[in-house]
Coordinates of N, CA and C in Angstrom, one line a residue:
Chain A
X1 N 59.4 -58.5 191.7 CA 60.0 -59.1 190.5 C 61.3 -59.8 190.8
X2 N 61.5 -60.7 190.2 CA 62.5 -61.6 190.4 C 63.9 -61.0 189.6
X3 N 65.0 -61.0 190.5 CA 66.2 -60.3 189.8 C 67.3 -61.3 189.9
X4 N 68.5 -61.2 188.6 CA 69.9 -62.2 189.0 C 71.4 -60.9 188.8
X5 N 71.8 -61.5 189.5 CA 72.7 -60.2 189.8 C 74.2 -61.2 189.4
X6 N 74.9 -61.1 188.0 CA 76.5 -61.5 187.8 C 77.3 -60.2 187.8
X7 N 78.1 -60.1 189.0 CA 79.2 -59.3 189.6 C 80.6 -59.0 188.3
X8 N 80.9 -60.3 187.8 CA 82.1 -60.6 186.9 C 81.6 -60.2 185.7
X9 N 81.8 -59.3 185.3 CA 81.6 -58.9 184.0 C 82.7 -59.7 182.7
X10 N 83.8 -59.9 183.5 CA 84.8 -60.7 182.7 C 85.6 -61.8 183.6
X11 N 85.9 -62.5 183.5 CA 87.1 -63.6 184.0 C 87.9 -64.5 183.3
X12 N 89.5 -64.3 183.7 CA 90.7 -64.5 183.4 C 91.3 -66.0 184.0
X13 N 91.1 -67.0 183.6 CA 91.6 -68.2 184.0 C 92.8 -68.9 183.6
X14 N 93.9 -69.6 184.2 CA 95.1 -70.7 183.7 C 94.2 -72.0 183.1
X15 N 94.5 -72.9 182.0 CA 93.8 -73.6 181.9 C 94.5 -74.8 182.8
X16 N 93.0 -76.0 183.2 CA 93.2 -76.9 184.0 C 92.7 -75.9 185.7
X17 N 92.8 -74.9 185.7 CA 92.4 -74.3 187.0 C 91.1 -74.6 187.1
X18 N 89.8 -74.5 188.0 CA 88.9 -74.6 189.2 C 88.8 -73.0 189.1
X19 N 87.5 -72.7 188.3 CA 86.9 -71.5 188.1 C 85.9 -71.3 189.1
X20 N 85.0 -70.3 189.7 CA 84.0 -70.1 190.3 C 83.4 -68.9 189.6
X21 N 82.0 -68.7 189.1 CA 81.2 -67.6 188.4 C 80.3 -67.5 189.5
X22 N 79.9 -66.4 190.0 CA 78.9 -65.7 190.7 C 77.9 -65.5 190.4
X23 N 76.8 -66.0 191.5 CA 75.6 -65.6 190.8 C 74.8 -65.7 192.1
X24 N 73.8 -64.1 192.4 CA 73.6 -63.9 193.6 C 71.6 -63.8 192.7
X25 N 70.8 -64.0 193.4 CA 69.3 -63.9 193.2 C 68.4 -63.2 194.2
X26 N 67.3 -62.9 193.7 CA 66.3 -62.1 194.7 C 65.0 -62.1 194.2
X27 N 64.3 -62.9 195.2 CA 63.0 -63.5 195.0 C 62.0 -64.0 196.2
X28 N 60.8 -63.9 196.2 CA 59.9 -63.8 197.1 C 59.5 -65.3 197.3
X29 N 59.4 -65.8 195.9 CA 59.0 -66.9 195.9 C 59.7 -68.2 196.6
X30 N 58.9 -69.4 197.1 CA 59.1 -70.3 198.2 C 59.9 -71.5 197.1
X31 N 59.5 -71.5 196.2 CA 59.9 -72.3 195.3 C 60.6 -71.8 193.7
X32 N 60.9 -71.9 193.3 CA 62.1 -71.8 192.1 C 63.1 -72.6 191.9
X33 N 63.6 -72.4 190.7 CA 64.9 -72.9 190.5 C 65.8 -72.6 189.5
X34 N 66.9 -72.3 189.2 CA 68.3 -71.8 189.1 C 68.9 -72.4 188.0
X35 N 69.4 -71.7 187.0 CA 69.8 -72.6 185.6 C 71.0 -71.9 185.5
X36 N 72.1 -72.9 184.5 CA 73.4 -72.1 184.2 C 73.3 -72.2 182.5
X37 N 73.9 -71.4 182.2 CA 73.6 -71.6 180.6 C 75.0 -71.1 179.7
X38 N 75.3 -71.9 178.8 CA 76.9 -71.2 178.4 C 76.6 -70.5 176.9
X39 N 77.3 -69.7 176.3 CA 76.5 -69.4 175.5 C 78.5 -69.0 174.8
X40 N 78.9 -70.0 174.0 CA 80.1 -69.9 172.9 C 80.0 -68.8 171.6
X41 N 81.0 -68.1 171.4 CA 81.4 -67.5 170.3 C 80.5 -67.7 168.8
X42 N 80.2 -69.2 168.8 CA 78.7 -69.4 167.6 C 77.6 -68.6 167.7
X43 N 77.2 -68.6 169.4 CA 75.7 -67.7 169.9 C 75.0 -68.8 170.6
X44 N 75.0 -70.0 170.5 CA 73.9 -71.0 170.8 C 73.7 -70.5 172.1
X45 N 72.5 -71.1 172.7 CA 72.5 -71.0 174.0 C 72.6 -72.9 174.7
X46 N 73.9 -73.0 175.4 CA 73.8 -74.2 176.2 C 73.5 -74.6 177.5
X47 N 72.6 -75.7 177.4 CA 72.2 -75.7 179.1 C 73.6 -76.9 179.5
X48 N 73.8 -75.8 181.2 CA 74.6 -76.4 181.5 C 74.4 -77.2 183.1
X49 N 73.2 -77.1 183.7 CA 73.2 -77.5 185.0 C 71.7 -76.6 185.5
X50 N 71.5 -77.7 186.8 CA 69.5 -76.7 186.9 C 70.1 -77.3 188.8
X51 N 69.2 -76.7 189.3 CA 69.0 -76.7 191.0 C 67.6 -75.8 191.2
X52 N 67.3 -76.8 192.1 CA 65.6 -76.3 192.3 C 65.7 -75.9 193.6
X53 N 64.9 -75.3 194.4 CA 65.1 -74.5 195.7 C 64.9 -75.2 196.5
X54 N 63.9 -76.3 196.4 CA 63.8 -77.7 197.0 C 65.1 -78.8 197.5
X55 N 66.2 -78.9 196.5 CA 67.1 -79.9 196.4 C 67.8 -79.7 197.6
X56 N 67.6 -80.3 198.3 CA 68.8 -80.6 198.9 C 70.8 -80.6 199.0
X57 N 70.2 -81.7 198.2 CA 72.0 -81.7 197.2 C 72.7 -80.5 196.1
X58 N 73.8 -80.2 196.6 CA 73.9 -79.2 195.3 C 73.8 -80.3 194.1
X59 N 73.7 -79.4 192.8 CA 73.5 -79.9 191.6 C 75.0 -80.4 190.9
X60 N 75.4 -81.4 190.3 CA 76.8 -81.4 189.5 C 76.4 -82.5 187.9
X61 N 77.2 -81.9 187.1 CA 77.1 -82.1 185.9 C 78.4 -82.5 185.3
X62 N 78.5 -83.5 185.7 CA 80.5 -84.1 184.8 C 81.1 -83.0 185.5
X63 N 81.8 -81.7 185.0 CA 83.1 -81.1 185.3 C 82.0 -79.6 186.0
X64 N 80.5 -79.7 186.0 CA 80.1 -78.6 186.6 C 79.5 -79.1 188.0
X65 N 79.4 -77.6 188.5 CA 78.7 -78.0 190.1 C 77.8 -77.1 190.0
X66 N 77.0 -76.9 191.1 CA 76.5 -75.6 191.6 C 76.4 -75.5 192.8
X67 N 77.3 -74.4 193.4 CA 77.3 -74.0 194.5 C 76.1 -73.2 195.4
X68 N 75.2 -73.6 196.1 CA 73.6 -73.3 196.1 C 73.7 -72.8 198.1
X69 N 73.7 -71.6 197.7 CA 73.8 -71.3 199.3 C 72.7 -70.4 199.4
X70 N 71.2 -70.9 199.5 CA 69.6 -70.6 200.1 C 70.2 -69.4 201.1
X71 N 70.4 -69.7 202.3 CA 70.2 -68.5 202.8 C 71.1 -66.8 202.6
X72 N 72.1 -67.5 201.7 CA 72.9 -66.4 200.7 C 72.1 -65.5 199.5
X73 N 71.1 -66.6 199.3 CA 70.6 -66.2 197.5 C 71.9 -66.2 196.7
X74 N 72.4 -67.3 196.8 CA 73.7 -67.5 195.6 C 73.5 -68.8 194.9
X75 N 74.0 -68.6 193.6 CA 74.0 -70.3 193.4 C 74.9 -70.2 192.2
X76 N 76.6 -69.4 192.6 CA 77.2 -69.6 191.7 C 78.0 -71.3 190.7
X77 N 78.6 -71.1 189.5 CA 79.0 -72.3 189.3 C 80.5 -72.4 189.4
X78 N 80.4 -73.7 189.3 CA 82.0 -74.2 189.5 C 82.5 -75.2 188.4
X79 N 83.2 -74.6 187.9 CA 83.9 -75.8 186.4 C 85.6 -76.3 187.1
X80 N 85.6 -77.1 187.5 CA 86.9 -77.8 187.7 C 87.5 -77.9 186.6
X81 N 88.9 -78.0 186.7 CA 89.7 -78.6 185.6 C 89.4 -77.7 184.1
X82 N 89.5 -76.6 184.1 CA 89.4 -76.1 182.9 C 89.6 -76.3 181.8
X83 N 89.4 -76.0 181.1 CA 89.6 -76.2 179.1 C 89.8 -75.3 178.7
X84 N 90.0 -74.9 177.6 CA 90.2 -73.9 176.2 C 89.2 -73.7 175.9
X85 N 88.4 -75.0 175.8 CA 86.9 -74.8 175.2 C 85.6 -74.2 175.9
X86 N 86.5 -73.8 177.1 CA 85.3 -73.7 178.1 C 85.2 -72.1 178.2
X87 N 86.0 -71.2 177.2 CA 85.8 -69.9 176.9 C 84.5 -69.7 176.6
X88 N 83.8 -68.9 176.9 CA 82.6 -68.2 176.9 C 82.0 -67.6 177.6
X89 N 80.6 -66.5 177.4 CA 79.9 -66.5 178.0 C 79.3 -66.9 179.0
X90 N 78.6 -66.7 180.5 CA 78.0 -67.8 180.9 C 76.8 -67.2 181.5
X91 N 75.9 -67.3 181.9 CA 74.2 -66.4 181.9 C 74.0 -67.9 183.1
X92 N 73.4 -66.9 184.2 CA 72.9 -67.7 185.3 C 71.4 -67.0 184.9
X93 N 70.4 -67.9 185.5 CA 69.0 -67.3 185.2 C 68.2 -68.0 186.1
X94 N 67.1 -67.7 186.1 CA 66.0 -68.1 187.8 C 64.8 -68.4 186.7
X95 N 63.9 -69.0 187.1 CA 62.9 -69.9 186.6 C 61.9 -68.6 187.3
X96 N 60.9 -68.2 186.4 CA 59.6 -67.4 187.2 C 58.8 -67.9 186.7
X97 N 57.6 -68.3 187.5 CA 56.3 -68.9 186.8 C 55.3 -68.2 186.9
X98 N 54.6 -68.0 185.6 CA 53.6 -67.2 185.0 C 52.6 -68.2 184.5
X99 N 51.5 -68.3 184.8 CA 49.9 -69.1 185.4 C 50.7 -70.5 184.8
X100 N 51.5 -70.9 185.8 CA 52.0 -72.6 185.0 C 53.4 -72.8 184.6
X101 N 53.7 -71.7 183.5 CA 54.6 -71.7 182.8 C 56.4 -71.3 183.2
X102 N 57.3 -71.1 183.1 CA 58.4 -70.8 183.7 C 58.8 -69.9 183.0
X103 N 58.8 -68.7 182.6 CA 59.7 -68.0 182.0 C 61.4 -67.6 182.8
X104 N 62.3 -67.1 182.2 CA 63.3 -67.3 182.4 C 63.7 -66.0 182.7
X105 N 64.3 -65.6 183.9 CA 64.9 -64.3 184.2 C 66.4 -64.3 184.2
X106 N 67.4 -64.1 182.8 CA 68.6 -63.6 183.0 C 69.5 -62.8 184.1
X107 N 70.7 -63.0 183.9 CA 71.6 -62.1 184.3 C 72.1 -61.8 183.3
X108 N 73.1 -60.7 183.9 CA 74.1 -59.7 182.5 C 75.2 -60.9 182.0
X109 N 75.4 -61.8 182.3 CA 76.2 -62.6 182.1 C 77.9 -62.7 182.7
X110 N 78.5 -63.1 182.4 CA 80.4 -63.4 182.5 C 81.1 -63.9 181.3
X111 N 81.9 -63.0 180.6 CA 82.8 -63.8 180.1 C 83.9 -64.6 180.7
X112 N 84.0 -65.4 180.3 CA 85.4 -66.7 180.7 C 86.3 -66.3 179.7
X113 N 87.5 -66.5 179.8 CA 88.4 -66.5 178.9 C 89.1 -67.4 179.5
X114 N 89.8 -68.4 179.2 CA 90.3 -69.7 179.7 C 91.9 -69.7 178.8
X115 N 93.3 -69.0 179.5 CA 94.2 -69.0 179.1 C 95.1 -70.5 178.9
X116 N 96.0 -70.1 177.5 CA 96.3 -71.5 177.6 C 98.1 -71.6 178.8
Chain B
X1 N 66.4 -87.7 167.1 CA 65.5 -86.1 167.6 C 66.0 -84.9 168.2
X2 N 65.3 -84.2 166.9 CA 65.9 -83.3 166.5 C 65.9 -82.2 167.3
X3 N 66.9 -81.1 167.8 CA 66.4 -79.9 168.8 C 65.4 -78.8 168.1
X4 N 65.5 -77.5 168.9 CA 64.6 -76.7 168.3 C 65.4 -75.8 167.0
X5 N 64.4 -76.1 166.7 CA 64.9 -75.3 164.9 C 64.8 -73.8 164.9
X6 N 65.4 -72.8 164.2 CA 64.8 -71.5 163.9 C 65.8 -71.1 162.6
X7 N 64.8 -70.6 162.2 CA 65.2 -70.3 160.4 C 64.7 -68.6 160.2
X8 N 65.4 -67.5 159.7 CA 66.5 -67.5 159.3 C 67.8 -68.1 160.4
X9 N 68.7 -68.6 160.2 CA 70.0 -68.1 161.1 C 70.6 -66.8 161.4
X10 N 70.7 -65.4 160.0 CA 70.6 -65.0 160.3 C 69.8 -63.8 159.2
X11 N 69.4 -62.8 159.5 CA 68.6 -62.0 158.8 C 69.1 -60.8 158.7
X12 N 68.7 -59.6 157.3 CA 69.2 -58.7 157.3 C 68.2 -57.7 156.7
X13 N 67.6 -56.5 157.0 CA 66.7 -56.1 157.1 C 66.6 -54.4 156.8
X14 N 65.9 -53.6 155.8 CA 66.7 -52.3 155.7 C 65.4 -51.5 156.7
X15 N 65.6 -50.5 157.4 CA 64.6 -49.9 158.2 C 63.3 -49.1 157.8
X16 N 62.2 -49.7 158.1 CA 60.7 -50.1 157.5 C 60.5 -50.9 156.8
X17 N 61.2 -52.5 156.8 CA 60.7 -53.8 156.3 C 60.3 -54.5 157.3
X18 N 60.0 -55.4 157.0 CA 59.2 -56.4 157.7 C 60.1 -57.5 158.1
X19 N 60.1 -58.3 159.2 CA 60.8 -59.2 159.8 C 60.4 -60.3 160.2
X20 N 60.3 -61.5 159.8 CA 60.1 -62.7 160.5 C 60.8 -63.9 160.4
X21 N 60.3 -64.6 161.6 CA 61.5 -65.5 162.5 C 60.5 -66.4 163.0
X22 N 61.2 -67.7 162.3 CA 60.1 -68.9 162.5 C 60.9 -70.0 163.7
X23 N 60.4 -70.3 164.5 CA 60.7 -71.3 165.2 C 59.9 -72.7 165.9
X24 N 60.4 -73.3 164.8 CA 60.0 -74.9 165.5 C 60.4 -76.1 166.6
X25 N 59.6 -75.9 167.5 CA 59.8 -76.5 168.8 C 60.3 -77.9 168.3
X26 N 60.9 -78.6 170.0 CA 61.4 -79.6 170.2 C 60.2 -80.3 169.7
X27 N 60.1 -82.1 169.4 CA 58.9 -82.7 168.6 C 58.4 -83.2 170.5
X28 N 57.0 -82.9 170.2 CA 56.4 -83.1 171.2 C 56.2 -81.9 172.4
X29 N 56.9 -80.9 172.0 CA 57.0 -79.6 172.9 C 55.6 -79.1 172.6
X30 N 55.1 -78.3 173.5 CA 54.0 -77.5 172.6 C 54.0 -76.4 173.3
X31 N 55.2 -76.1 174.4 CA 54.9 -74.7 175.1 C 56.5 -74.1 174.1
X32 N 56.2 -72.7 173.7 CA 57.2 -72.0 173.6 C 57.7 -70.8 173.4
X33 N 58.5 -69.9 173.9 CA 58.6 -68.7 174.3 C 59.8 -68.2 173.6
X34 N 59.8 -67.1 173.5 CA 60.5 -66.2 172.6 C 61.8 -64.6 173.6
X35 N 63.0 -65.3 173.1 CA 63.8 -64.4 173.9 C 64.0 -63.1 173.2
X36 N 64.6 -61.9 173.7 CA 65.6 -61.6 172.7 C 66.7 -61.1 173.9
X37 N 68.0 -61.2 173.0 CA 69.6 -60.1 173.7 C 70.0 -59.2 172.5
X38 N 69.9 -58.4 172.9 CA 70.6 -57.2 172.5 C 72.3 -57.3 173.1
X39 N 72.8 -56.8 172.0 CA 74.3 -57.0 172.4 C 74.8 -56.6 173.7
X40 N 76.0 -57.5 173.8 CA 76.5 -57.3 175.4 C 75.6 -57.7 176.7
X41 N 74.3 -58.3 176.1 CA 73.6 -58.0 177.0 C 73.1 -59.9 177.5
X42 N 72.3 -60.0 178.8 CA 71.7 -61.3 179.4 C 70.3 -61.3 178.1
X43 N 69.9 -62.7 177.8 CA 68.5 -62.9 177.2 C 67.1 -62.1 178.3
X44 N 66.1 -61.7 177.4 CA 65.2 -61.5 178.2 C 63.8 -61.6 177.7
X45 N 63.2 -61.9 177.9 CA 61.7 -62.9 178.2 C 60.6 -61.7 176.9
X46 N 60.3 -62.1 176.2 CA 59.3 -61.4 175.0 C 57.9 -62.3 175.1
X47 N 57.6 -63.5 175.1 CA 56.3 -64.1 175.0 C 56.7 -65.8 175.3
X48 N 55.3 -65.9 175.9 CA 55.4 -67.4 175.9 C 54.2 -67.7 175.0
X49 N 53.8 -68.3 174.4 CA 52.4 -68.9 173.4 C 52.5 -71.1 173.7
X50 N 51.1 -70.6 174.0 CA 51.1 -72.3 173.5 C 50.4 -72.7 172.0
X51 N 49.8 -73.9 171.6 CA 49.5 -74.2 170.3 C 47.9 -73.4 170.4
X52 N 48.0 -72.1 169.2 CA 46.9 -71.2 169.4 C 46.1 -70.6 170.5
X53 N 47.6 -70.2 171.2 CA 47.4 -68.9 172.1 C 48.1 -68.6 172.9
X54 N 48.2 -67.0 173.2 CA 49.3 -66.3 173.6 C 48.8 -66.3 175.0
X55 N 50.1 -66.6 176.2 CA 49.8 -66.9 177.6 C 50.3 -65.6 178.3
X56 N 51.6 -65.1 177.6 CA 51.8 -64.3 178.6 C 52.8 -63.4 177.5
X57 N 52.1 -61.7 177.2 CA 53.5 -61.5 176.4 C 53.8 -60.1 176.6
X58 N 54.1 -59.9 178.0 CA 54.1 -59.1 179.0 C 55.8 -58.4 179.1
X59 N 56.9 -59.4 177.8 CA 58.0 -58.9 177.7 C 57.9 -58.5 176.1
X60 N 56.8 -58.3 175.4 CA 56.9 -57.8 173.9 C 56.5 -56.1 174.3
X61 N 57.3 -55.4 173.1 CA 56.6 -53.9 172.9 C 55.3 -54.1 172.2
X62 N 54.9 -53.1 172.8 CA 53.7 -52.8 172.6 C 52.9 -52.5 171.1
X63 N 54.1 -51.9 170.1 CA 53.6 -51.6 168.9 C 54.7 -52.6 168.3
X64 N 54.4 -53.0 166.9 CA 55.3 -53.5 165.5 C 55.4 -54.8 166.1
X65 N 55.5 -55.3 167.3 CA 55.9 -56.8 167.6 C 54.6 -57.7 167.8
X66 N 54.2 -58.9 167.1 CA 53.4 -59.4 167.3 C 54.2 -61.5 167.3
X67 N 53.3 -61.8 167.9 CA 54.2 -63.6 167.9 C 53.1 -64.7 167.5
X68 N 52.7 -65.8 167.3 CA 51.7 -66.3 167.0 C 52.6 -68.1 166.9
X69 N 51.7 -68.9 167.3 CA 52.4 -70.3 167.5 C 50.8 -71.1 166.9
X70 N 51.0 -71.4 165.4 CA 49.3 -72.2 165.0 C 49.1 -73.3 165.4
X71 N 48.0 -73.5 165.0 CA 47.9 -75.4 165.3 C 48.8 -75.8 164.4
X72 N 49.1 -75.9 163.1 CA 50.1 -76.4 162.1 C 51.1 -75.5 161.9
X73 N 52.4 -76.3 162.3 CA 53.3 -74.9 161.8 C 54.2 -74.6 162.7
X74 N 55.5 -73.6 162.3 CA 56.2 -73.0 163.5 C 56.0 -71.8 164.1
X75 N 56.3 -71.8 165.4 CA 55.6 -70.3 165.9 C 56.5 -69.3 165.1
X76 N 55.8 -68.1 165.0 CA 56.3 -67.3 163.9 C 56.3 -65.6 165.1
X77 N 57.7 -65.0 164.9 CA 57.8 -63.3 165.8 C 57.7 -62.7 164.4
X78 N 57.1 -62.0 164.6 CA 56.8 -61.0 163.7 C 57.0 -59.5 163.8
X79 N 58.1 -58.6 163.3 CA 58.3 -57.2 163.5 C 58.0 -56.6 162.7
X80 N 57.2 -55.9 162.5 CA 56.8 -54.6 161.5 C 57.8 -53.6 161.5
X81 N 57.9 -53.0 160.3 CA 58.6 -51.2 160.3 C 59.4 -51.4 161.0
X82 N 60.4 -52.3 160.9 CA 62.0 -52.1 161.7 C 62.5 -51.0 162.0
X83 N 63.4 -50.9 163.1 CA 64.3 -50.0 163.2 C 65.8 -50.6 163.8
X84 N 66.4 -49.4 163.7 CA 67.9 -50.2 164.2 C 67.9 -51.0 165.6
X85 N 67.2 -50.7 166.4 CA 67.2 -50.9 167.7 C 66.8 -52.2 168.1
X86 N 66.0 -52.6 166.5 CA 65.2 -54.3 166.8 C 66.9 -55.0 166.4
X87 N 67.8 -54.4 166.3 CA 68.8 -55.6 165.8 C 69.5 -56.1 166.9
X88 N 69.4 -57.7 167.3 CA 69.3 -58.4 167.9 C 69.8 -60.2 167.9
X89 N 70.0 -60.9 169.2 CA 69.3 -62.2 168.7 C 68.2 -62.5 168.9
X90 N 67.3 -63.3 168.8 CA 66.3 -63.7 169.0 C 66.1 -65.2 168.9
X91 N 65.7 -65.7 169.9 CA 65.8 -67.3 170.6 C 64.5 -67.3 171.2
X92 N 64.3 -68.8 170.6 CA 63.2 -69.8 170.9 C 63.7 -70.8 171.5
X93 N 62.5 -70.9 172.5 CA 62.9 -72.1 173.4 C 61.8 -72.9 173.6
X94 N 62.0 -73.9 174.1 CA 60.8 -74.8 173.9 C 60.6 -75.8 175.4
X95 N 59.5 -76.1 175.7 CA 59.4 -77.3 177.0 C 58.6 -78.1 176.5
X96 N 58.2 -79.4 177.2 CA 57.0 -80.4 177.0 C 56.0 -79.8 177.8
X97 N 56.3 -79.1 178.9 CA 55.5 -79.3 179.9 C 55.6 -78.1 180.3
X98 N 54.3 -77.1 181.2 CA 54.4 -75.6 181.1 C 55.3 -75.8 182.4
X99 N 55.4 -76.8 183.3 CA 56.2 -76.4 184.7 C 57.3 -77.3 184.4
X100 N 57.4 -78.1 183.1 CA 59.2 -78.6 183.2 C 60.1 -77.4 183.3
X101 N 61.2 -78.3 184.2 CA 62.4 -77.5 184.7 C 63.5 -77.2 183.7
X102 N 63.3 -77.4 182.2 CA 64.3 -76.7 181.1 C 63.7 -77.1 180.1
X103 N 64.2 -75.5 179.9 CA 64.0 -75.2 178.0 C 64.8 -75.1 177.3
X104 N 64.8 -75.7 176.5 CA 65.7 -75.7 175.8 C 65.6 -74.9 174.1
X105 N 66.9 -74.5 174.1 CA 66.7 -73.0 173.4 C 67.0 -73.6 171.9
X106 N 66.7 -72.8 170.9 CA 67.3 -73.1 169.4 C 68.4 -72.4 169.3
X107 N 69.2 -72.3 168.4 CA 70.6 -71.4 168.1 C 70.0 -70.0 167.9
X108 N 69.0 -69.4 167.6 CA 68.9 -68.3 167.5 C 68.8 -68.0 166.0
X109 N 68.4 -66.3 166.0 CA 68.3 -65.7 164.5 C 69.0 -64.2 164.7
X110 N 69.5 -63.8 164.2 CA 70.8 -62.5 164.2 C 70.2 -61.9 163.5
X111 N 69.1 -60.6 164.3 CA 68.8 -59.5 163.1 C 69.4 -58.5 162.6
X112 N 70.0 -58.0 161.9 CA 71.0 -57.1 161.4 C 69.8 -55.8 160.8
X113 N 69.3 -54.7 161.0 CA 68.7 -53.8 160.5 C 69.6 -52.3 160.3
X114 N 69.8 -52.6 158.6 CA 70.6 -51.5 158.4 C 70.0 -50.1 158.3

């Protein structure tokens, strides 16, 4: 079974700082791929960035990255340049495919708290 | 175009009523799966269904939880005989495609079971 392991149960940031969230994985499979998801004080769930096991290139999204180090099983994120708004939750998750379909294997998540 | 819908937003339920939680996929989605988190906690995987039939629902309990996605209609979770324990979010997500690479989720439904 496919596992995601977030270390940071909480994180403390200056705003305008270059955050990094941890996100370590464990999986058999040859192929997969790796979502970040933010999830604000309303509840929504936001997608924030994807990397497939295939890619080459890490993944970046405006002010996100993903740091994808295959023979680590990591693929934490990186938000440059912080915000206020960028408080929240954040849930890394791994893609598992069941006959076709992808279901989604969470982590325990990270809070951000982004000081002003 | 519109994201995925789910109605209630949030719900409130006294223990041994009935609960349901309708969610309407992205337009043109027809694959969709059903999370829940329990507080403090990561989302975790309850069923996937496509239009009139259940593919995989290998993260539902076994008693009181049942899910159903018709040909007309929104997929509908269905909990019997509540208990405190079902209080939760509960999130629908939706793909076009059973191997597209994101789903995208609805805001969820907040069960409160007093």
């Amino acid at each position: 079974a496919q596992k995601i392991t977030q270390t940071q149960p909480g994180m403390f940031v200056q705003e305008k700082e270059a955050v990094t969230l941890d996100c370590t994985y464990d999986t058999s499979d040859q192929s997969y791929g790796l979502f970040w998801y933010k999830q604000p004080s309303s509840g929504e769930m936001i997608f924030l960035i994807y990397q497939g096991s295939y890619d080459e290139q890490n993944a970046t999204e405006g002010r996100y990255s993903l740091n994808f180090q295959k023979a680590r099983k990591s693929a934490n994120l990186v938000i440059s340049a912080s915000q206020l708004g960028d408080s929240a939750m954040y849930f890394c998750a791994m893609r598992e495919a069941i006959q076709g379909a992808q279901k989604l294997v969470f982590g325990q998540g990270t809070r951000l708290t982004i000081n002003p | 175009n519109a994201g995925v819908m789910q109605n209630p937003r949030h719900l409130v339920r006294r223990r041994g009523q009935e609960a349901r939680l309708r969610c309407s996929p992205m337009k043109g989605h027809s694959h969709v799966y059903w999370y829940r988190q329990l507080p403090e906690e990561g989302l975790k995987f309850m069923v996937y269904l496509q239009k009139e039939n259940i593919i995989d629902e290998s993260g539902m309990p076994k008693e009181r939880f049942s899910a159903e996605f018709p040909k007309e209609g929104p997929s509908i979770l269905r909990i019997q005989q509540v208990v405190r324990g079902d209080s939760a979010a509960y999130f629908c997500a939706s793909s076009p495609l059973p191997a597209s690479d994101t789903q995208y989720f609805g805001p969820g439904t907040r069960l409160t079971v007093l």
